[in-house]
XYZ file of C-alpha atoms in Angstrom:
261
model
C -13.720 -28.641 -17.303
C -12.281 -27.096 -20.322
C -14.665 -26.635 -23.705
C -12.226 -28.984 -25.724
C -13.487 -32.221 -23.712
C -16.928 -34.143 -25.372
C -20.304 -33.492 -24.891
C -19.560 -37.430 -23.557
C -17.051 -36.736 -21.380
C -19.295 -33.635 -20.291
C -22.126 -35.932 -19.270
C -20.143 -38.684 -17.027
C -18.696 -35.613 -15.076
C -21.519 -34.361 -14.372
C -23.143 -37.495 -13.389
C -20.238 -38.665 -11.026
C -20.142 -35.053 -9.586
C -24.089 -35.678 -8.356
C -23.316 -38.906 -7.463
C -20.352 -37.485 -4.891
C -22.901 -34.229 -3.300
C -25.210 -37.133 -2.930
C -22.602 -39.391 -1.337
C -20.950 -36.192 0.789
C -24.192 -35.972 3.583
C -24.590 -39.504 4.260
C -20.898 -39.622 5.343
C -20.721 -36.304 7.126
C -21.349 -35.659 10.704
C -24.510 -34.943 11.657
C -24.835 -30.429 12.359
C -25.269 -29.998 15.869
C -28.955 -28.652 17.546
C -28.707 -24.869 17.770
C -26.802 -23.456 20.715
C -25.248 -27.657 21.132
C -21.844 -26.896 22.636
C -21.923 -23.013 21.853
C -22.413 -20.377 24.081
C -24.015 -17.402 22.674
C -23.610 -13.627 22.986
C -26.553 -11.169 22.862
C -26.534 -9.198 19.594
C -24.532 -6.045 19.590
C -26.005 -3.172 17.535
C -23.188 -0.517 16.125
C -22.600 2.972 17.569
C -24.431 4.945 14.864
C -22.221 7.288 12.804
C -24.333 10.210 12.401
C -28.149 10.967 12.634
C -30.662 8.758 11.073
C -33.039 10.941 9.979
C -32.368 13.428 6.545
C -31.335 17.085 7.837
C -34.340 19.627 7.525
C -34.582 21.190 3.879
C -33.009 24.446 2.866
C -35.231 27.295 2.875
C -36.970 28.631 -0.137
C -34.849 30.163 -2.573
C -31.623 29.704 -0.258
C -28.646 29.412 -2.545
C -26.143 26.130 -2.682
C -23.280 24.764 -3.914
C -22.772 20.978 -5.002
C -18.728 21.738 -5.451
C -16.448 24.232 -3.923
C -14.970 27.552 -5.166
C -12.245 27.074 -7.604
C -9.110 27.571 -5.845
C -7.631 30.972 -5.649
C -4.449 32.242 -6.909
C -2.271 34.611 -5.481
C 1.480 35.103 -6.127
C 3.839 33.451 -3.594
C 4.634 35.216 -0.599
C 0.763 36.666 -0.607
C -1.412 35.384 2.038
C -3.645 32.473 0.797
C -8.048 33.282 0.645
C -10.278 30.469 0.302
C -13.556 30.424 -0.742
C -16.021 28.461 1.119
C -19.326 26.759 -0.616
C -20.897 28.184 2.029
C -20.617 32.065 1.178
C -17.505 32.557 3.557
C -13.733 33.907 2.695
C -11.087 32.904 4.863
C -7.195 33.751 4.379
C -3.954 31.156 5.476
C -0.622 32.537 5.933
C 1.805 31.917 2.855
C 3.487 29.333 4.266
C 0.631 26.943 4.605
C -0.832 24.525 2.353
C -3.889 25.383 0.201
C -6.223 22.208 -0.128
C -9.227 24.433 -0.783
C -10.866 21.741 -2.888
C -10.392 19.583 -0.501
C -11.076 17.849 2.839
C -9.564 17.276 6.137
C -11.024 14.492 8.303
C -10.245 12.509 11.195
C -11.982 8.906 12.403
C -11.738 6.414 14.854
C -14.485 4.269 16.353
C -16.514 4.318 13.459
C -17.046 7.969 13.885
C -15.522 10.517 11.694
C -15.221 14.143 11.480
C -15.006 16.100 7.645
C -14.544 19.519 6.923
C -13.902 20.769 3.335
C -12.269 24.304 2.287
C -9.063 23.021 3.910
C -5.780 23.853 4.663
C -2.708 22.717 6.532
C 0.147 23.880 8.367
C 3.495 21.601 8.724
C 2.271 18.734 6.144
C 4.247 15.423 6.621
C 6.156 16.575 9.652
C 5.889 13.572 11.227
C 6.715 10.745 8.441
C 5.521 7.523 10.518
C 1.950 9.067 10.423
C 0.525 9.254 7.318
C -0.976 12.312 6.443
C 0.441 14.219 9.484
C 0.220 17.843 10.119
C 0.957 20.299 12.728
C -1.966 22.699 11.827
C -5.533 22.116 9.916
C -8.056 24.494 8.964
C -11.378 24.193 7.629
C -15.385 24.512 7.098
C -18.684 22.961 6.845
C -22.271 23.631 7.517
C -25.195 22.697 9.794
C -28.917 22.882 9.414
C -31.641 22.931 11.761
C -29.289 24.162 14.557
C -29.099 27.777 15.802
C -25.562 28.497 16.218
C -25.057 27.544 19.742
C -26.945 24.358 18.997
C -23.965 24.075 15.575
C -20.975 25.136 18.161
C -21.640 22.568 20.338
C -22.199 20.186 18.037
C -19.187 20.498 16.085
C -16.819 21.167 18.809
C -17.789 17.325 20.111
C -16.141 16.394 17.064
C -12.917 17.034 19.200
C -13.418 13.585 20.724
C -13.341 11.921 17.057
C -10.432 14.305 16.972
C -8.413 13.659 19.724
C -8.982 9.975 20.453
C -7.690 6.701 19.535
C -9.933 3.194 19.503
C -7.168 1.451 20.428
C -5.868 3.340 23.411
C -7.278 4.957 26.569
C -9.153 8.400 25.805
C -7.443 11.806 26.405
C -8.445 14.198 28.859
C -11.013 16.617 26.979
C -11.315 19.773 28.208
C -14.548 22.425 26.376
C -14.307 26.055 26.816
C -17.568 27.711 27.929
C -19.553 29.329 24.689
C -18.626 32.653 23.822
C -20.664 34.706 22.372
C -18.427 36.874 19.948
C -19.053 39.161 16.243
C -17.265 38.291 13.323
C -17.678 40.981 10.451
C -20.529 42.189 11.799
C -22.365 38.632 12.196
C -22.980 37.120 15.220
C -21.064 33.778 15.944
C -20.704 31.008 18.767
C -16.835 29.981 19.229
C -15.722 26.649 21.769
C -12.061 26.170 22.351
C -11.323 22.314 23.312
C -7.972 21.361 24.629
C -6.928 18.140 24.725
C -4.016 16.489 26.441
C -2.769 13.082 27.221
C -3.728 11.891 23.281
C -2.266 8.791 22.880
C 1.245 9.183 20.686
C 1.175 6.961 17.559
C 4.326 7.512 16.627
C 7.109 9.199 18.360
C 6.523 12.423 16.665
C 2.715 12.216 17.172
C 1.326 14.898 19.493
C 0.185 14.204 23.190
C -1.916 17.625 23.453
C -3.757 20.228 20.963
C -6.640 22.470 20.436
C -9.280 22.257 18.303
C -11.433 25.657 17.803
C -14.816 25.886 16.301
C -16.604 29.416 15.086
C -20.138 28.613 14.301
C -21.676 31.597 11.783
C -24.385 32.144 9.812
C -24.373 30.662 6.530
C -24.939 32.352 3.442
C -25.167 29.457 0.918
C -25.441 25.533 0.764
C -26.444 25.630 4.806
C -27.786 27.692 7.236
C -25.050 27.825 9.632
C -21.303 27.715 8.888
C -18.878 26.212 10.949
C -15.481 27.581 10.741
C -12.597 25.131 12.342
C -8.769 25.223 13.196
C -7.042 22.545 14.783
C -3.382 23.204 16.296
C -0.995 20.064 17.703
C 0.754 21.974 20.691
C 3.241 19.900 22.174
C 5.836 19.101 18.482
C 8.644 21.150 17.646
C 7.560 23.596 15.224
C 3.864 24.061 16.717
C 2.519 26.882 16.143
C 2.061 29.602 19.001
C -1.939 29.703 20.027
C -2.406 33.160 19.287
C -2.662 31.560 15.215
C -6.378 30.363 16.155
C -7.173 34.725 16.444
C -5.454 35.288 13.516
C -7.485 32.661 11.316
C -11.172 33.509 12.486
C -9.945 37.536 12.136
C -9.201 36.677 8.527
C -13.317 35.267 7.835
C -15.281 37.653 5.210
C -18.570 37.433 4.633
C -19.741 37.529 0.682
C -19.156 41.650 -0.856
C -17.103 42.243 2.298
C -13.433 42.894 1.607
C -12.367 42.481 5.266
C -13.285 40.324 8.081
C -12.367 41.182 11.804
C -13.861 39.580 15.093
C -14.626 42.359 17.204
């Protein structure tokens, strides 16, 4: 009712609106008994998304970073670093994108996968697919995980990756752990190929790779997780030998050169 009408005209409304909610049950059906007619399904309790307990605390004293690095400037034509919250340098090639503030992520059955310090190869390639690239790069941490414990962990993620809730599941394929040095550190790298992805869009990719270096940390977690993600069947992919090049580039803090031995 508008504020214009009578405290009068107020009052009978209200009175003929209690009069009809009185009115409304007696002339309504009667609600069925519980289950009348109905057939019931067992509750169905969601596929969690992640762990339900809080991840172990930092240890004493261990440095972290709420944001990342600022981004880094070089002149064009240089190659790209990026600085990693997580005491890591990595470098890109010139000629791919520098999102080093922020994230690449994938989801699909209510699972997702996030990495931050990004970068991308090839953005908007494929124009049906939002957000489409032919190359990603990336980091993140663990804690409470040695590093074969974070290199498995992470390179599951490939499955969040890869797959597509609405379509049969791709053929997953993990590399056995290897067991490799990168500047000086020890490190825990899986390779997982995956082919028969199911093709969004005409341009979308039926088979990539998707790399994971697991590292000590040296801020912000305990273990780093270094990441590069290739499509392999587009024009334009890049050759597979680009996965060596990346993890070559890593540099740990005070160390002007990083090479996996």
């Amino acid at each position: 009712m508008r504020l214009r009408y009578t405290l009068l005209r107020l009052a009978a409304s209200v009175a003929l609106l209690f009069g009809i909610m009185w009115a409304i049950p007696q002339l309504a059906p009667q609600v069925p008994e519980p289950y009348e007619g109905v057939q019931t399904l067992p509750p169905v309790s969601p596929e969690p998304t992640g762990s339900t307990t809080a991840p172990p605390p930092l240890p004493p004293g261990f440095p972290s970073m709420n944001r990342p690095p600022p981004k880094i400037e070089v002149p064009d034509g240089q190659p790209q670093p990026i600085a990693t919250k997580f005491g890591w340098t990595y470098e890109i090639p010139a000629d791919w994108r520098n999102f080093s503030t922020g994230i690449a992520g994938w989801s699909n059955g209510g699972k997702s996968v996030v990495y931050g310090a990004s970068a991308d190869y090839g953005y908007g390639y494929c124009p049906e697919v939002d957000g489409a690239s032919l190359a990603e790069s990336g980091m993140t941490g663990r804690n409470g995980m040695d590093l074969h414990a974070a290199a498995l962990d992470a390179a599951r993620g490939a499955e969040v990756v890869f797959g597509d809730d609405s379509a049969a599941p791709p053929r997953i394929e993990y590399s056995e752990p290897q067991d490799i040095e990168v500047d000086g550190e020890p490190a825990v790298r899986y390779t997982v190929h995956g082919s028969g992805i199911h093709a969004s869009a005409e341009c979308s990719p039926t088979e990539a790779t998707f790399d994971v270096v697991a590292i000590p940390g040296f801020a912000t977690a305990t273990v780093a997780v270094f990441m590069v993600q290739l499509d392999q069947s587009n024009e334009g992919s890049l050759d597979y030998s680009t996965v060596d090049s990346l993890i070559s580039t890593l540099r740990k803090p005070d160390s002007q050169t990083g090479q996996q031995r």
